[in-house]
PDB file of C-alpha atoms in Angstrom:
ATOM      1  CA  UNK A  11      -4.241  23.277  -9.276  1.00 42.00           C
ATOM      2  CA  UNK A  12      -5.182  22.919  -5.622  1.00 45.00           C
ATOM      3  CA  UNK A  13      -3.181  20.268  -3.808  1.00 39.00           C
ATOM      4  CA  UNK A  14      -6.301  18.272  -2.852  1.00 43.00           C
ATOM      5  CA  UNK A  15      -7.430  17.924  -6.471  1.00 37.00           C
ATOM      6  CA  UNK A  16      -3.913  17.005  -7.554  1.00 36.00           C
ATOM      7  CA  UNK A  17      -3.691  14.342  -4.824  1.00 37.00           C
ATOM      8  CA  UNK A  18      -7.046  12.879  -5.834  1.00 39.00           C
ATOM      9  CA  UNK A  19      -5.938  12.764  -9.474  1.00 38.00           C
ATOM     10  CA  UNK A  20      -2.555  11.190  -8.699  1.00 39.00           C
ATOM     11  CA  UNK A  21      -4.120   8.747  -6.218  1.00 45.00           C
ATOM     12  CA  UNK A  22      -6.705   7.653  -8.765  1.00 44.00           C
ATOM     13  CA  UNK A  23      -4.076   7.404 -11.466  1.00 39.00           C
ATOM     14  CA  UNK A  24      -1.785   5.292  -9.304  1.00 42.00           C
ATOM     15  CA  UNK A  25      -4.699   3.170  -8.180  1.00 41.00           C
ATOM     16  CA  UNK A  26      -5.468   2.175 -11.731  1.00 38.00           C
ATOM     17  CA  UNK A  27      -1.828   1.977 -12.800  1.00 42.00           C
ATOM     18  CA  UNK A  28      -0.820  -0.483 -10.107  1.00 44.00           C
ATOM     19  CA  UNK A  29      -2.979  -3.361 -11.268  1.00 42.00           C
ATOM     20  CA  UNK A  30      -3.159  -4.739 -14.751  1.00 43.00           C
ATOM     21  CA  UNK A  31      -4.844  -8.020 -13.802  1.00 42.00           C
ATOM     22  CA  UNK A  32      -8.292  -6.841 -14.772  1.00 41.00           C
ATOM     23  CA  UNK A  33      -9.336  -6.769 -11.137  1.00 43.00           C
ATOM     24  CA  UNK A  34     -11.866  -3.984 -10.598  1.00 45.00           C
ATOM     25  CA  UNK A  35     -10.656  -1.930  -7.647  1.00 50.00           C
ATOM     26  CA  UNK A  36     -10.996   1.590  -8.908  1.00 56.00           C
ATOM     27  CA  UNK A  37     -13.344   3.532  -6.682  1.00 55.00           C
ATOM     28  CA  UNK A  38     -13.848   7.234  -6.266  1.00 58.00           C
ATOM     29  CA  UNK A  39     -12.574   8.819  -3.089  1.00 53.00           C
ATOM     30  CA  UNK A  40     -16.190   9.610  -2.203  1.00 52.00           C
ATOM     31  CA  UNK A  41     -17.133   5.919  -2.504  1.00 58.00           C
ATOM     32  CA  UNK A  42     -14.156   4.877  -0.380  1.00 54.00           C
ATOM     33  CA  UNK A  43     -14.886   7.341   2.392  1.00 54.00           C
ATOM     34  CA  UNK A  44     -18.670   6.784   2.424  1.00 54.00           C
ATOM     35  CA  UNK A  45     -18.576   3.064   3.159  1.00 54.00           C
ATOM     36  CA  UNK A  46     -19.135   1.699   6.650  1.00 54.00           C
ATOM     37  CA  UNK A  47     -16.907   3.269   9.258  1.00 60.00           C
ATOM     38  CA  UNK A  48     -17.481   0.624  11.944  1.00 75.00           C
ATOM     39  CA  UNK A  49     -14.099   0.159  13.637  1.00 81.00           C
ATOM     40  CA  UNK A  50     -12.262  -3.032  12.704  1.00 87.00           C
ATOM     41  CA  UNK A  51     -10.207  -4.735  15.376  1.00 87.00           C
ATOM     42  CA  UNK A  52      -6.900  -6.018  14.064  1.00 91.00           C
ATOM     43  CA  UNK A  53      -5.769  -9.428  15.192  1.00 90.00           C
ATOM     44  CA  UNK A  54      -2.274  -9.563  13.736  1.00 95.00           C
ATOM     45  CA  UNK A  55       0.223 -12.083  15.027  1.00 96.00           C
ATOM     46  CA  UNK A  56       2.928 -10.058  16.865  1.00 97.00           C
ATOM     47  CA  UNK A  57       5.603 -12.503  15.684  1.00 98.00           C
ATOM     48  CA  UNK A  58       4.528 -12.022  12.064  1.00 98.00           C
ATOM     49  CA  UNK A  59       4.756  -8.252  12.521  1.00 98.00           C
ATOM     50  CA  UNK A  60       8.308  -8.592  13.872  1.00 98.00           C
ATOM     51  CA  UNK A  61       9.313 -10.868  10.981  1.00 98.00           C
ATOM     52  CA  UNK A  62       7.776  -8.450   8.485  1.00 98.00           C
ATOM     53  CA  UNK A  63       9.618  -5.513   9.993  1.00 98.00           C
ATOM     54  CA  UNK A  64      12.948  -7.373   9.732  1.00 98.00           C
ATOM     55  CA  UNK A  65      12.297  -8.328   6.091  1.00 98.00           C
ATOM     56  CA  UNK A  66      11.281  -4.739   5.315  1.00 98.00           C
ATOM     57  CA  UNK A  67      14.391  -3.319   6.981  1.00 98.00           C
ATOM     58  CA  UNK A  68      16.659  -5.693   5.061  1.00 98.00           C
ATOM     59  CA  UNK A  69      15.016  -5.342   1.637  1.00 98.00           C
ATOM     60  CA  UNK A  70      12.629  -2.395   1.359  1.00 98.00           C
ATOM     61  CA  UNK A  71      13.801   0.315   3.734  1.00 97.00           C
ATOM     62  CA  UNK A  72      16.504   1.513   1.356  1.00 96.00           C
ATOM     63  CA  UNK A  73      13.821   2.782  -1.041  1.00 96.00           C
ATOM     64  CA  UNK A  74      10.675   3.215   1.086  1.00 97.00           C
ATOM     65  CA  UNK A  75      12.476   4.763   4.064  1.00 97.00           C
ATOM     66  CA  UNK A  76      12.774   3.949   7.721  1.00 96.00           C
ATOM     67  CA  UNK A  77       9.387   2.922   9.116  1.00 96.00           C
ATOM     68  CA  UNK A  78       7.996   3.027   5.555  1.00 97.00           C
ATOM     69  CA  UNK A  79       7.801   6.833   5.480  1.00 97.00           C
ATOM     70  CA  UNK A  80       8.675   7.045   1.767  1.00 95.00           C
ATOM     71  CA  UNK A  81      10.826   9.537  -0.057  1.00 92.00           C
ATOM     72  CA  UNK A  82      10.480  13.300   0.368  1.00 88.00           C
ATOM     73  CA  UNK A  83       9.055  14.044  -3.089  1.00 92.00           C
ATOM     74  CA  UNK A  84       7.192  10.797  -3.729  1.00 95.00           C
ATOM     75  CA  UNK A  85       4.332  12.659  -5.451  1.00 95.00           C
ATOM     76  CA  UNK A  86       6.608  14.241  -8.059  1.00 96.00           C
ATOM     77  CA  UNK A  87       7.800  12.128 -10.982  1.00 95.00           C
ATOM     78  CA  UNK A  88      11.517  12.095 -11.667  1.00 94.00           C
ATOM     79  CA  UNK A  89      13.071  13.107 -14.995  1.00 95.00           C
ATOM     80  CA  UNK A  90      12.245   9.670 -16.441  1.00 95.00           C
ATOM     81  CA  UNK A  91       8.555  10.111 -15.545  1.00 95.00           C
ATOM     82  CA  UNK A  92       8.595   7.517 -12.788  1.00 96.00           C
ATOM     83  CA  UNK A  93       7.376   8.177  -9.285  1.00 96.00           C
ATOM     84  CA  UNK A  94       9.741   7.752  -6.324  1.00 96.00           C
ATOM     85  CA  UNK A  95       8.842   5.152  -3.675  1.00 97.00           C
ATOM     86  CA  UNK A  96       5.788   6.289  -1.695  1.00 97.00           C
ATOM     87  CA  UNK A  97       5.211   5.941   2.022  1.00 97.00           C
ATOM     88  CA  UNK A  98       3.552   2.684   3.007  1.00 98.00           C
ATOM     89  CA  UNK A  99       2.585   3.871   6.492  1.00 97.00           C
ATOM     90  CA  UNK A 100      -0.977   4.924   5.649  1.00 96.00           C
ATOM     91  CA  UNK A 101      -0.112   8.424   4.413  1.00 95.00           C
ATOM     92  CA  UNK A 102      -0.054   7.540   0.703  1.00 95.00           C
ATOM     93  CA  UNK A 103      -2.012   5.180  -1.529  1.00 92.00           C
ATOM     94  CA  UNK A 104      -0.965   1.648  -0.476  1.00 95.00           C
ATOM     95  CA  UNK A 105      -4.176   1.323   1.510  1.00 95.00           C
ATOM     96  CA  UNK A 106      -6.150   1.841  -1.703  1.00 95.00           C
ATOM     97  CA  UNK A 107      -5.281  -1.721  -2.735  1.00 95.00           C
ATOM     98  CA  UNK A 108      -6.366  -5.161  -1.617  1.00 96.00           C
ATOM     99  CA  UNK A 109      -3.940  -7.562   0.017  1.00 97.00           C
ATOM    100  CA  UNK A 110      -3.837  -9.495  -3.270  1.00 97.00           C
ATOM    101  CA  UNK A 111      -2.767  -6.410  -5.237  1.00 97.00           C
ATOM    102  CA  UNK A 112      -0.170  -5.430  -2.620  1.00 97.00           C
ATOM    103  CA  UNK A 113       1.270  -8.946  -2.793  1.00 98.00           C
ATOM    104  CA  UNK A 114       1.255  -8.947  -6.595  1.00 97.00           C
ATOM    105  CA  UNK A 115       3.023  -5.580  -6.666  1.00 97.00           C
ATOM    106  CA  UNK A 116       5.744  -6.815  -4.320  1.00 98.00           C
ATOM    107  CA  UNK A 117       6.216 -10.084  -6.201  1.00 98.00           C
ATOM    108  CA  UNK A 118       6.001  -8.674  -9.748  1.00 98.00           C
ATOM    109  CA  UNK A 119       7.169  -5.108  -9.195  1.00 97.00           C
ATOM    110  CA  UNK A 120       5.486  -1.836  -9.972  1.00 95.00           C
ATOM    111  CA  UNK A 121       4.257  -0.870 -13.427  1.00 94.00           C
ATOM    112  CA  UNK A 122       7.520  -0.153 -15.284  1.00 94.00           C
ATOM    113  CA  UNK A 123       6.146   2.923 -17.031  1.00 94.00           C
ATOM    114  CA  UNK A 124       5.449   4.630 -13.676  1.00 93.00           C
ATOM    115  CA  UNK A 125       7.610   2.906 -11.089  1.00 95.00           C
ATOM    116  CA  UNK A 126      11.085   1.631 -10.313  1.00 94.00           C
ATOM    117  CA  UNK A 127       9.690  -0.949  -7.864  1.00 96.00           C
ATOM    118  CA  UNK A 128      11.577  -4.187  -8.564  1.00 97.00           C
ATOM    119  CA  UNK A 129      10.027  -7.644  -8.582  1.00 98.00           C
ATOM    120  CA  UNK A 130      10.832  -9.639  -5.449  1.00 98.00           C
ATOM    121  CA  UNK A 131       9.540 -12.976  -6.709  1.00 98.00           C
ATOM    122  CA  UNK A 132      12.278 -15.575  -6.327  1.00 98.00           C
ATOM    123  CA  UNK A 133      14.099 -13.320  -3.855  1.00 98.00           C
ATOM    124  CA  UNK A 134      11.560 -13.172  -1.040  1.00 98.00           C
ATOM    125  CA  UNK A 135       9.411 -16.140  -0.102  1.00 98.00           C
ATOM    126  CA  UNK A 136       5.640 -15.788  -0.135  1.00 97.00           C
ATOM    127  CA  UNK A 137       5.718 -15.997   3.659  1.00 98.00           C
ATOM    128  CA  UNK A 138       8.183 -13.089   3.803  1.00 98.00           C
ATOM    129  CA  UNK A 139       5.944 -11.049   1.495  1.00 98.00           C
ATOM    130  CA  UNK A 140       2.902 -11.854   3.642  1.00 98.00           C
ATOM    131  CA  UNK A 141       4.863 -10.858   6.751  1.00 98.00           C
ATOM    132  CA  UNK A 142       5.890  -7.531   5.204  1.00 98.00           C
ATOM    133  CA  UNK A 143       2.300  -6.783   4.206  1.00 98.00           C
ATOM    134  CA  UNK A 144       1.074  -7.462   7.749  1.00 98.00           C
ATOM    135  CA  UNK A 145       3.817  -5.213   9.134  1.00 98.00           C
ATOM    136  CA  UNK A 146       2.835  -2.439   6.698  1.00 98.00           C
ATOM    137  CA  UNK A 147      -0.842  -2.748   7.677  1.00 98.00           C
ATOM    138  CA  UNK A 148       0.165  -2.574  11.336  1.00 97.00           C
ATOM    139  CA  UNK A 149       1.520   0.934  10.661  1.00 98.00           C
ATOM    140  CA  UNK A 150      -1.751   2.279   9.303  1.00 97.00           C
ATOM    141  CA  UNK A 151      -3.842   4.490  11.603  1.00 95.00           C
ATOM    142  CA  UNK A 152      -7.073   2.849  12.771  1.00 94.00           C
ATOM    143  CA  UNK A 153      -9.237   5.040  10.511  1.00 93.00           C
ATOM    144  CA  UNK A 154      -7.189   4.117   7.428  1.00 94.00           C
ATOM    145  CA  UNK A 155      -7.147   0.422   8.295  1.00 95.00           C
ATOM    146  CA  UNK A 156     -10.908   0.422   8.921  1.00 94.00           C
ATOM    147  CA  UNK A 157     -11.618   2.180   5.629  1.00 93.00           C
ATOM    148  CA  UNK A 158      -9.251  -0.178   3.788  1.00 94.00           C
ATOM    149  CA  UNK A 159     -10.800  -3.254   5.398  1.00 94.00           C
ATOM    150  CA  UNK A 160     -14.372  -2.263   4.550  1.00 91.00           C
ATOM    151  CA  UNK A 161     -13.392  -1.457   0.952  1.00 91.00           C
ATOM    152  CA  UNK A 162     -11.112  -4.323   0.030  1.00 91.00           C
ATOM    153  CA  UNK A 163     -11.183  -7.225   2.462  1.00 88.00           C
ATOM    154  CA  UNK A 164     -14.752  -7.429   3.711  1.00 82.00           C
ATOM    155  CA  UNK A 165     -16.239  -9.092   0.663  1.00 66.00           C
TER     156      UNK A 165
END
């Protein structure tokens, strides 16, 4: 199976697997890429980015890697059928989810049938989670951030 088709399948699968709240976010790759491409200017608070980076380093880096680069074989399930932690730097599927879904995933953990992502609710404050999400978004290339924004935040 060509790598591109496999990536589209896995990306779509993970997109639907990450959210069980009934929220409709599933879109085809064609729909995602064909929406407006007008550049979005980010206006993140630099202090929030720094706080998010510190929280990430202390709590998330062990699994998601330095600078959120993920694990080497994050696309390949382990023997138990669960996927290793993906990159969060714009090179994987995190940008296929709204801020609300990213926050829910951090607070409640990943789907247990596909992920070993633990729940951080009661460990991290909501402010710390928000800070981490802003830091993660600050890593995304402009094209990824723009596409994400037009698909999930501009409603």
